[in-house]
CSV table of C-alpha atoms and ligand atoms in Angstrom, one decimal:
chain,number,residue,atom,x,y,z
A,1,MET,CA,10.5,-19.2,-8.2
A,2,VAL,CA,8.9,-16.5,-6.8
A,3,ARG,CA,8.5,-13.1,-8.4
A,4,LEU,CA,10.2,-10.3,-6.2
A,5,ILE,CA,8.9,-6.8,-7.1
A,6,ASP,CA,10.7,-4.2,-5.4
A,7,VAL,CA,10.8,-0.4,-5.4
A,8,PRO,CA,12.3,0.2,-8.1
A,9,THR,CA,10.2,-2.2,-10.5
A,10,LEU,CA,7.2,-0.7,-9.2
A,11,GLN,CA,8.2,2.8,-9.9
A,12,ARG,CA,9.0,2.1,-13.8
A,13,PHE,CA,6.0,0.3,-13.8
A,14,VAL,CA,4.0,2.7,-12.2
A,15,ALA,CA,5.9,5.7,-14.2
A,16,GLN,CA,4.5,3.5,-17.7
A,17,ARG,CA,1.8,3.1,-17.0
A,18,GLY,CA,0.4,6.5,-15.9
A,19,ILE,CA,-0.6,6.6,-11.9
A,20,GLU,CA,-4.1,7.7,-12.6
A,21,ARG,CA,-4.6,4.7,-15.0
A,22,VAL,CA,-2.8,2.4,-12.0
A,23,LEU,CA,-5.4,3.9,-9.1
A,24,ALA,CA,-8.4,3.4,-11.9
A,25,GLU,CA,-7.4,-0.3,-12.4
A,26,LEU,CA,-6.8,-0.6,-8.6
A,27,ALA,CA,-10.3,0.7,-8.1
A,28,ASP,CA,-12.1,-1.5,-10.7
A,29,ALA,CA,-10.2,-4.3,-9.1
A,30,ILE,CA,-10.6,-3.8,-5.2
A,31,GLU,CA,-14.6,-3.3,-6.9
A,32,ALA,CA,-14.7,-6.9,-8.2
A,33,ALA,CA,-13.2,-8.2,-5.2
A,34,TYR,CA,-16.0,-6.7,-3.0
A,35,ALA,CA,-18.1,-8.5,-5.9
A,36,ARG,CA,-17.0,-11.3,-4.4
A,37,TRP,CA,-17.3,-10.8,-0.9
A,38,ASP,CA,-19.0,-14.3,-0.1
A,39,GLU,CA,-15.8,-16.2,-1.6
A,40,PHE,CA,-13.5,-14.7,1.2
A,41,ASP,CA,-11.8,-16.4,4.3
A,42,LYS,CA,-11.7,-13.2,6.0
A,43,SER,CA,-10.8,-12.0,9.6
A,44,PRO,CA,-9.9,-8.8,11.3
A,45,ARG,CA,-6.2,-8.5,11.3
A,46,HIS,CA,-3.5,-9.8,13.6
A,47,ALA,CA,-1.9,-6.5,15.4
A,48,THR,CA,0.7,-6.2,17.8
A,49,HIS,CA,0.9,-2.3,20.0
A,50,PHE,CA,3.4,-0.7,21.1
A,51,GLU,CA,3.7,2.4,22.9
A,52,HIS,CA,5.2,4.4,19.9
A,53,GLY,CA,3.0,2.5,16.8
A,54,VAL,CA,1.6,-1.1,15.9
A,55,ILE,CA,2.9,-3.7,13.5
A,56,GLU,CA,0.1,-5.7,11.9
A,57,LEU,CA,-0.2,-8.8,9.7
A,58,MET,CA,-3.3,-8.9,7.5
A,59,PRO,CA,-4.6,-11.9,6.2
A,60,VAL,CA,-7.2,-13.1,3.5
A,61,ALA,CA,-7.9,-16.0,0.9
A,62,ASP,CA,-10.2,-16.8,-1.8
A,63,THR,CA,-10.3,-20.4,-3.2
A,64,ARG,CA,-7.1,-19.5,-5.8
A,65,ARG,CA,-4.6,-17.1,-3.8
A,66,TYR,CA,-3.7,-16.2,-0.5
A,67,ALA,CA,-2.6,-12.5,0.5
A,68,CYS,CA,-1.1,-11.3,3.5
A,69,LYS,CA,0.6,-7.7,4.3
A,70,TYR,CA,2.8,-6.9,6.6
A,71,VAL,CA,2.4,-3.1,7.8
A,72,ASN,CA,3.2,-0.4,10.2
A,73,GLY,CA,2.1,2.5,11.8
A,74,HIS,CA,4.4,4.8,13.6
A,75,PRO,CA,3.0,8.0,13.9
A,76,GLY,CA,6.6,9.5,15.0
A,77,ASN,CA,8.6,8.3,12.5
A,78,PRO,CA,8.5,11.2,10.2
A,79,GLN,CA,10.6,13.0,12.9
A,80,HIS,CA,13.6,10.2,12.6
A,81,GLY,CA,13.5,10.6,8.9
A,82,ARG,CA,11.1,7.4,8.7
A,83,MET,CA,8.3,6.9,7.1
A,84,THR,CA,4.4,6.1,9.6
A,85,VAL,CA,3.6,3.2,7.2
A,86,ALA,CA,5.7,0.5,5.8
A,87,ALA,CA,4.6,-2.4,4.2
A,88,LEU,CA,5.2,-5.9,2.3
A,89,GLY,CA,3.5,-8.5,1.1
A,90,ILE,CA,3.1,-12.1,0.1
A,91,LEU,CA,0.9,-13.8,-2.6
A,92,SER,CA,0.2,-17.3,-2.7
A,93,GLU,CA,-1.3,-20.2,-4.7
A,94,VAL,CA,-3.7,-22.1,-2.7
A,95,GLU,CA,-3.4,-25.2,-3.8
A,96,SER,CA,0.0,-25.7,-3.2
A,97,GLY,CA,0.6,-23.1,-0.1
A,98,TYR,CA,3.6,-22.0,-2.3
A,99,PRO,CA,4.1,-18.5,-2.6
A,100,ILE,CA,3.9,-16.4,-6.2
A,101,LEU,CA,4.9,-12.8,-5.3
A,102,VAL,CA,7.0,-10.9,-2.6
A,103,SER,CA,6.2,-7.5,-3.1
A,104,GLU,CA,7.3,-3.9,-1.3
A,105,MET,CA,3.6,-2.5,-0.2
A,106,THR,CA,4.6,0.8,1.1
A,107,LEU,CA,3.5,2.2,-2.3
A,108,LEU,CA,1.0,0.0,-3.2
A,109,THR,CA,-0.7,0.5,0.2
A,110,ALA,CA,-0.9,3.8,-0.8
A,111,LEU,CA,-2.1,3.6,-4.2
A,112,ARG,CA,-4.8,0.9,-3.1
A,113,THR,CA,-5.8,3.2,-0.2
A,114,ALA,CA,-6.8,6.0,-2.3
A,115,ALA,CA,-8.2,3.7,-4.6
A,116,THR,CA,-10.4,2.3,-1.9
A,117,SER,CA,-11.2,6.2,-0.6
A,118,ALA,CA,-11.8,6.8,-4.4
A,119,LEU,CA,-14.1,3.7,-4.8
A,120,VAL,CA,-16.3,4.3,-1.7
A,121,ALA,CA,-16.7,8.1,-2.7
A,122,ARG,CA,-17.4,6.7,-6.5
A,123,HIS,CA,-21.0,5.0,-4.7
A,124,CYS,CA,-21.7,7.5,-2.0
A,125,ALA,CA,-20.4,10.8,-2.8
A,126,ARG,CA,-22.4,13.1,-5.0
A,127,GLN,CA,-22.1,13.5,-8.7
A,128,ASP,CA,-21.5,17.1,-8.3
A,129,THR,CA,-18.8,17.2,-6.1
A,130,THR,CA,-16.0,19.8,-7.1
A,131,THR,CA,-14.3,20.5,-3.5
A,132,LEU,CA,-12.1,18.5,-1.7
A,133,ALA,CA,-10.9,18.9,1.6
A,134,LEU,CA,-8.1,17.6,2.6
A,135,ILE,CA,-6.7,17.5,6.4
A,136,GLY,CA,-2.9,15.9,6.6
A,137,THR,CA,-1.3,16.6,3.7
A,138,GLY,CA,1.2,13.9,4.8
A,139,ALA,CA,2.3,10.6,2.7
A,140,GLN,CA,-0.9,9.2,1.5
A,141,SER,CA,-2.5,12.9,0.5
A,142,GLU,CA,-1.5,13.2,-3.2
A,143,PHE,CA,-2.6,10.0,-4.2
A,144,GLN,CA,-6.1,10.4,-2.0
A,145,THR,CA,-6.3,13.5,-4.8
A,146,LEU,CA,-5.6,11.8,-7.6
A,147,ALA,CA,-8.1,9.0,-7.0
A,148,ILE,CA,-10.6,10.5,-6.3
A,149,GLY,CA,-9.9,12.8,-8.9
A,150,ASN,CA,-10.8,9.9,-11.2
A,151,GLU,CA,-14.3,9.8,-9.9
A,152,ARG,CA,-15.5,13.0,-9.7
A,153,PRO,CA,-14.6,16.3,-11.2
A,154,LEU,CA,-12.4,17.5,-8.8
A,155,ARG,CA,-11.9,21.5,-9.4
A,156,GLN,CA,-10.4,23.2,-5.8
A,157,ILE,CA,-8.8,21.6,-3.5
A,158,ARG,CA,-8.5,23.4,0.2
A,159,PHE,CA,-5.8,21.5,2.3
A,160,TYR,CA,-4.6,22.1,6.1
A,161,ASP,CA,-1.8,20.0,7.9
A,162,VAL,CA,-0.3,21.1,11.2
A,163,ASP,CA,3.4,21.2,9.9
A,164,PRO,CA,3.5,24.4,6.9
A,165,THR,CA,6.6,22.1,5.4
A,166,ALA,CA,3.7,18.8,4.4
A,167,MET,CA,1.6,22.0,3.2
A,168,GLU,CA,4.2,22.8,0.6
A,169,LYS,CA,5.4,19.5,-0.3
A,170,TYR,CA,1.7,19.0,-1.2
A,171,ALA,CA,1.5,22.0,-3.1
A,172,LEU,CA,4.8,21.4,-4.7
A,173,ASN,CA,3.6,17.8,-5.8
A,174,MET,CA,0.0,18.8,-7.0
A,175,SER,CA,1.3,21.7,-9.0
A,176,GLU,CA,1.1,20.2,-12.3
A,177,GLN,CA,-2.6,19.1,-12.0
A,178,ASN,CA,-5.4,21.4,-13.5
A,179,LEU,CA,-6.6,22.2,-10.0
A,180,GLU,CA,-7.3,25.3,-8.0
A,181,LEU,CA,-5.2,25.1,-4.8
A,182,VAL,CA,-6.0,26.6,-1.6
A,183,PRO,CA,-3.7,26.5,1.4
A,184,CYS,CA,-5.8,27.1,4.8
A,185,ASP,CA,-5.0,27.7,8.2
A,186,SER,CA,-7.0,25.7,10.2
A,187,ILE,CA,-9.0,22.7,9.7
A,188,GLU,CA,-12.8,24.7,9.5
A,189,GLN,CA,-11.3,26.9,6.9
A,190,ALA,CA,-10.6,23.7,4.8
A,191,VAL,CA,-14.0,22.1,5.4
A,192,SER,CA,-16.0,25.2,4.9
A,193,GLY,CA,-17.9,24.6,1.4
A,194,ALA,CA,-16.4,21.3,0.7
A,195,ASP,CA,-18.1,18.6,-1.0
A,196,LEU,CA,-16.1,16.0,0.0
A,197,VAL,CA,-13.7,16.0,3.2
A,198,SER,CA,-10.4,13.5,3.4
A,199,VAL,CA,-9.0,13.1,6.3
A,200,ALA,CA,-5.6,11.3,7.1
A,201,THR,CA,-3.5,12.6,10.0
A,202,ALA,CA,-1.0,10.5,12.3
A,203,ILE,CA,-1.6,11.0,15.5
A,204,LYS,CA,-1.8,7.7,18.1
A,205,ASP,CA,-5.0,9.3,20.3
A,206,ARG,CA,-8.4,10.1,20.3
A,207,GLN,CA,-8.7,13.2,18.3
A,208,SER,CA,-11.4,15.6,17.4
A,209,LEU,CA,-10.5,17.2,14.1
A,210,LEU,CA,-13.7,17.2,12.6
A,211,THR,CA,-16.9,18.4,14.8
A,212,PRO,CA,-20.5,18.6,13.8
A,213,ALA,CA,-20.3,22.4,13.3
A,214,MET,CA,-18.4,21.5,10.3
A,215,LEU,CA,-20.5,19.0,9.0
A,216,HIS,CA,-23.3,20.3,6.3
A,217,PRO,CA,-25.7,18.2,3.8
A,218,GLY,CA,-24.5,16.2,1.2
A,219,MET,CA,-21.3,16.1,2.4
A,220,HIS,CA,-18.8,13.1,2.1
A,221,ILE,CA,-15.8,12.1,4.7
A,222,ASN,CA,-13.0,9.7,4.1
A,223,ALA,CA,-11.9,9.4,7.4
A,224,VAL,CA,-8.4,7.2,6.6
A,225,GLY,CA,-6.3,7.7,9.8
A,226,GLY,CA,-8.6,6.5,12.6
A,227,ASP,CA,-7.2,3.1,12.1
A,228,CYS,CA,-6.2,1.6,15.5
A,229,PRO,CA,-7.6,1.1,19.1
A,230,GLY,CA,-7.0,4.7,20.5
A,231,LYS,CA,-6.3,6.5,17.9
A,232,THR,CA,-9.2,8.3,15.8
A,233,GLU,CA,-9.8,11.5,13.9
A,234,LEU,CA,-13.6,12.6,14.9
A,235,ASP,CA,-15.5,13.9,17.7
A,236,PRO,CA,-17.9,11.2,18.4
A,237,ALA,CA,-20.8,13.4,18.2
A,238,VAL,CA,-20.2,13.5,14.6
A,239,LEU,CA,-21.0,10.1,13.6
A,240,PRO,CA,-24.8,10.1,14.6
A,241,GLU,CA,-25.0,12.5,11.7
A,242,CYS,CA,-23.6,10.2,9.4
A,243,ASP,CA,-24.6,7.0,7.3
A,244,ILE,CA,-21.4,5.0,8.3
A,245,ILE,CA,-19.9,3.0,5.8
A,246,VAL,CA,-17.1,0.3,6.7
A,247,GLU,CA,-14.9,-2.1,5.2
A,248,TYR,CA,-15.5,-5.1,7.4
A,249,GLU,CA,-17.5,-4.6,10.6
A,250,PRO,CA,-15.5,-7.3,12.8
A,251,GLN,CA,-12.4,-5.3,12.4
A,252,THR,CA,-13.8,-1.4,12.1
A,253,ARG,CA,-15.3,-2.3,15.2
A,254,ILE,CA,-11.9,-2.7,16.5
A,255,GLU,CA,-9.4,-0.1,15.1
A,256,GLY,CA,-12.4,2.5,13.5
A,257,GLU,CA,-13.9,5.4,13.9
A,258,ILE,CA,-17.2,3.6,15.3
A,259,GLN,CA,-14.6,1.8,18.5
A,260,GLY,CA,-16.1,1.6,21.6
A,261,SER,CA,-19.8,2.2,19.8
A,262,ASP,CA,-22.8,0.6,18.7
A,263,HIS,CA,-23.6,2.8,15.6
A,264,GLN,CA,-25.0,1.2,12.9
A,265,VAL,CA,-23.0,0.8,10.4
A,266,THR,CA,-23.3,-0.8,6.9
A,267,GLU,CA,-20.4,-3.1,5.0
A,268,PHE,CA,-19.3,-1.4,1.6
A,269,HIS,CA,-19.9,-5.1,0.0
A,270,GLU,CA,-23.4,-4.6,0.5
A,271,ILE,CA,-23.4,-1.7,-1.4
A,272,VAL,CA,-21.1,-2.6,-4.3
A,273,ARG,CA,-23.8,-5.5,-4.7
A,274,GLY,CA,-26.6,-3.5,-5.1
A,275,ARG,CA,-28.8,-4.6,-1.7
A,276,ARG,CA,-28.1,-0.7,-0.1
A,277,PRO,CA,-27.9,2.4,-1.9
A,278,GLY,CA,-24.6,4.4,-1.1
A,279,ARG,CA,-26.1,7.4,-0.7
A,280,LEU,CA,-30.1,7.7,0.7
A,281,SER,CA,-30.5,11.1,-0.4
A,282,GLU,CA,-28.3,14.3,-2.0
A,283,ASP,CA,-28.5,15.8,1.9
A,284,SER,CA,-27.1,12.6,3.6
A,285,ILE,CA,-23.7,13.2,4.9
A,286,THR,CA,-21.9,9.9,4.3
A,287,LEU,CA,-19.0,9.0,6.3
A,288,PHE,CA,-16.2,6.3,4.9
A,289,ASP,CA,-14.8,5.0,8.1
A,290,SER,CA,-11.8,3.6,6.4
A,291,VAL,CA,-9.0,1.2,8.7
A,292,GLY,CA,-7.6,-0.5,5.4
A,293,PHE,CA,-8.8,-4.3,4.9
A,294,ALA,CA,-7.0,-7.4,3.6
A,295,LEU,CA,-9.4,-7.9,0.9
A,296,GLU,CA,-8.3,-4.9,-0.6
A,297,ASP,CA,-4.5,-6.0,-0.6
A,298,HIS,CA,-5.4,-9.3,-2.3
A,299,ALA,CA,-7.3,-7.3,-5.1
A,300,ALA,CA,-4.3,-4.9,-5.2
A,301,LEU,CA,-1.3,-8.0,-5.3
A,302,ASN,CA,-3.2,-9.6,-7.2
A,303,TRP,CA,-3.6,-6.7,-10.1
A,304,LEU,CA,-0.1,-6.2,-9.9
A,305,TYR,CA,1.1,-10.4,-10.2
A,306,GLU,CA,-1.4,-10.2,-13.6
A,307,HIS,CA,-0.1,-7.0,-15.2
A,308,LEU,CA,3.6,-6.5,-13.6
A,309,THR,CA,5.1,-9.6,-15.4
A,310,ARG,CA,8.0,-7.9,-16.2
A,311,ALA,CA,10.2,-8.8,-12.5
A,312,THR,CA,12.8,-10.6,-11.4
A,313,ASP,CA,12.1,-14.6,-10.0
A,314,VAL,CA,14.3,-15.2,-6.9
A,315,ASP,CA,14.5,-18.5,-5.3
A,316,LEU,CA,13.2,-18.0,-2.4
A,317,ILE,CA,11.6,-21.7,-1.9
A,318,PRO,CA,13.9,-24.5,-2.2
A,319,ASP,CA,13.3,-26.7,-5.4
A,320,ALA,CA,14.7,-29.8,-4.0
A,321,HIS,CA,15.1,-32.8,-6.5
A,322,ASP,CA,13.6,-35.0,-3.8
A,323,PRO,CA,10.8,-33.1,-1.9
A,324,ARG,CA,11.4,-35.1,1.4
A,325,ASP,CA,15.4,-34.7,1.1
A,326,LEU,CA,15.3,-31.0,2.2
A,327,PHE,CA,18.8,-32.0,3.8
A,328,ALA,CA,20.5,-32.9,0.7
A,329,MET,CA,19.9,-29.6,-0.3
A,330,LEU,CA,22.6,-28.3,2.4
A,331,GLN,CA,25.2,-31.5,2.2
A,332,PRO,CA,28.5,-30.1,0.4
A,333,PRO,CA,28.1,-32.5,-2.1
A,334,THR,CA,24.8,-31.8,-3.3
A,335,TYR,CA,25.6,-28.0,-4.2
A,336,GLY,CA,26.9,-29.1,-7.6
A,337,ARG,CA,23.7,-30.9,-8.1
A,338,ALA,CA,21.3,-27.9,-6.4
A,339,ALA,CA,23.4,-25.7,-9.2
A,340,SER,CA,22.2,-28.0,-12.0
A,341,PHE,CA,18.4,-28.1,-11.1
B,401,NAD,P1,2.0,10.9,7.2
B,401,NAD,O1,2.6,10.8,8.6
B,401,NAD,O2,2.9,11.5,6.3
B,401,NAD,O3,1.0,12.0,7.4
B,401,NAD,C1,0.3,12.6,8.4
B,401,NAD,C2,0.4,13.8,8.2
B,401,NAD,O4,-0.8,14.7,9.1
B,401,NAD,C3,1.6,14.9,9.0
B,401,NAD,O5,2.2,15.7,7.7
B,401,NAD,C4,1.1,15.7,9.8
B,401,NAD,O6,1.9,16.5,10.3
B,401,NAD,C5,-0.6,15.7,9.4
B,401,NAD,N1,-0.8,16.1,10.7
B,401,NAD,C6,-1.2,15.4,12.4
B,401,NAD,N2,-2.0,16.2,12.8
B,401,NAD,C7,-2.5,16.8,12.5
B,401,NAD,C8,-3.8,17.9,12.3
B,401,NAD,N3,-4.3,17.6,13.6
B,401,NAD,N4,-4.2,18.4,11.2
B,401,NAD,C9,-3.7,18.7,10.1
B,401,NAD,N5,-2.9,17.7,9.9
B,401,NAD,C10,-2.7,16.9,11.0
B,401,NAD,O7,1.0,9.3,7.4
B,401,NAD,P2,0.4,8.9,6.1
B,401,NAD,O8,1.1,7.9,5.3
B,401,NAD,O9,-0.3,10.0,5.3
B,401,NAD,O10,-1.0,8.3,7.0
B,401,NAD,C11,-2.0,9.0,7.5
B,401,NAD,C12,-2.8,8.5,8.2
B,401,NAD,O11,-3.4,7.3,7.9
B,401,NAD,C13,-2.0,7.5,9.3
B,401,NAD,O12,-3.0,7.5,10.5
B,401,NAD,C14,-2.3,5.9,8.8
B,401,NAD,O13,-2.1,5.4,9.8
B,401,NAD,C15,-3.6,6.2,8.0
B,401,NAD,N6,-3.8,5.2,6.9
B,401,NAD,C16,-4.5,4.4,6.4
B,401,NAD,C17,-5.0,3.5,5.7
B,401,NAD,C18,-6.1,2.8,5.4
B,401,NAD,O14,-6.6,2.3,4.7
B,401,NAD,N7,-7.5,3.8,6.1
B,401,NAD,C19,-3.5,3.4,5.1
B,401,NAD,C20,-2.8,3.9,5.0
B,401,NAD,C21,-2.7,4.9,5.9
């Protein structure tokens, strides 16, 4: 049997556990996975590109479990009432190769992406970070806010989106939080005075949303939306000003802000494993060039499998009486036998 976690099941689980707790537990689970970096069989994700978007498969495995996520990135979708990012996940036992979990992964991706941003902030952002600037207040934005708020004592959120309705939605969703919400008229205004800047826009183009003039010493930048060839968010002149942290260099060289450049980077596992400092000095500018790595999905799916045990088990893998007699399962007389399994 395969455990099936659909959207309502995940919604109930997160509501019962509390979203801040879920984000904190996911950050810890992802950190534990990065600490076991050498145990994983890793590769850049497989991307199929279309003019208007991308569909990707993200496999990774340790010796016990194999995980794979199906995810898209279609920046034009919201204009047609659909999400930019939708995903499904699968988790299998390596020993038999049998799947044990199939899960919705759109909500889980937003949770794990925010948890990863927060985890990197745990290691790289200044301890006295109190002001977060958010550029792009789409689907990921509230998750980013709450997760980063778990790690640093946020007091003020300065936010900007080209779409005023996205800003209204964000303000409404965050209105119950104990945060000063400051809607801004431009990126410059949002970034001004911010200790941490999270950029999560969705445009399939090379953009220059953050420029060197907007940087100031001690800042941490969390660049979430530049995650595909030809889709970046930062002025390339920002890169030499920053200490750049990436998830998995071979994938980020293809998809991240550093695509097509030879800037030196630090892989995040080096920081988690204590081989490199997260921040060299209080004045350093750190940049997390986030693209989303399969290891984070592996950690999230395993965490979900261990904690969400009250879900439906479904017959997705045939349970043949004789494993070499699959054919018999499709013969009319065997329906009775199948029912008595
Ligand atoms: P979304 O479409 O829901 O939101 C994007 C928002 O950005 C929209 O509200 C849009 O109006 C706004 N925007 C576009 N151009 C802007 C600009 N110039 N200035 C300010 N705002 C602007 O998308 P989402 O689900 O929130 O995802 C955001 C980005 O993050 C996407 O590019 C997605 O591919 C990426 N993403 C990355 C990861 C990762 O692990 N790194 C995971 C999930 C999503």
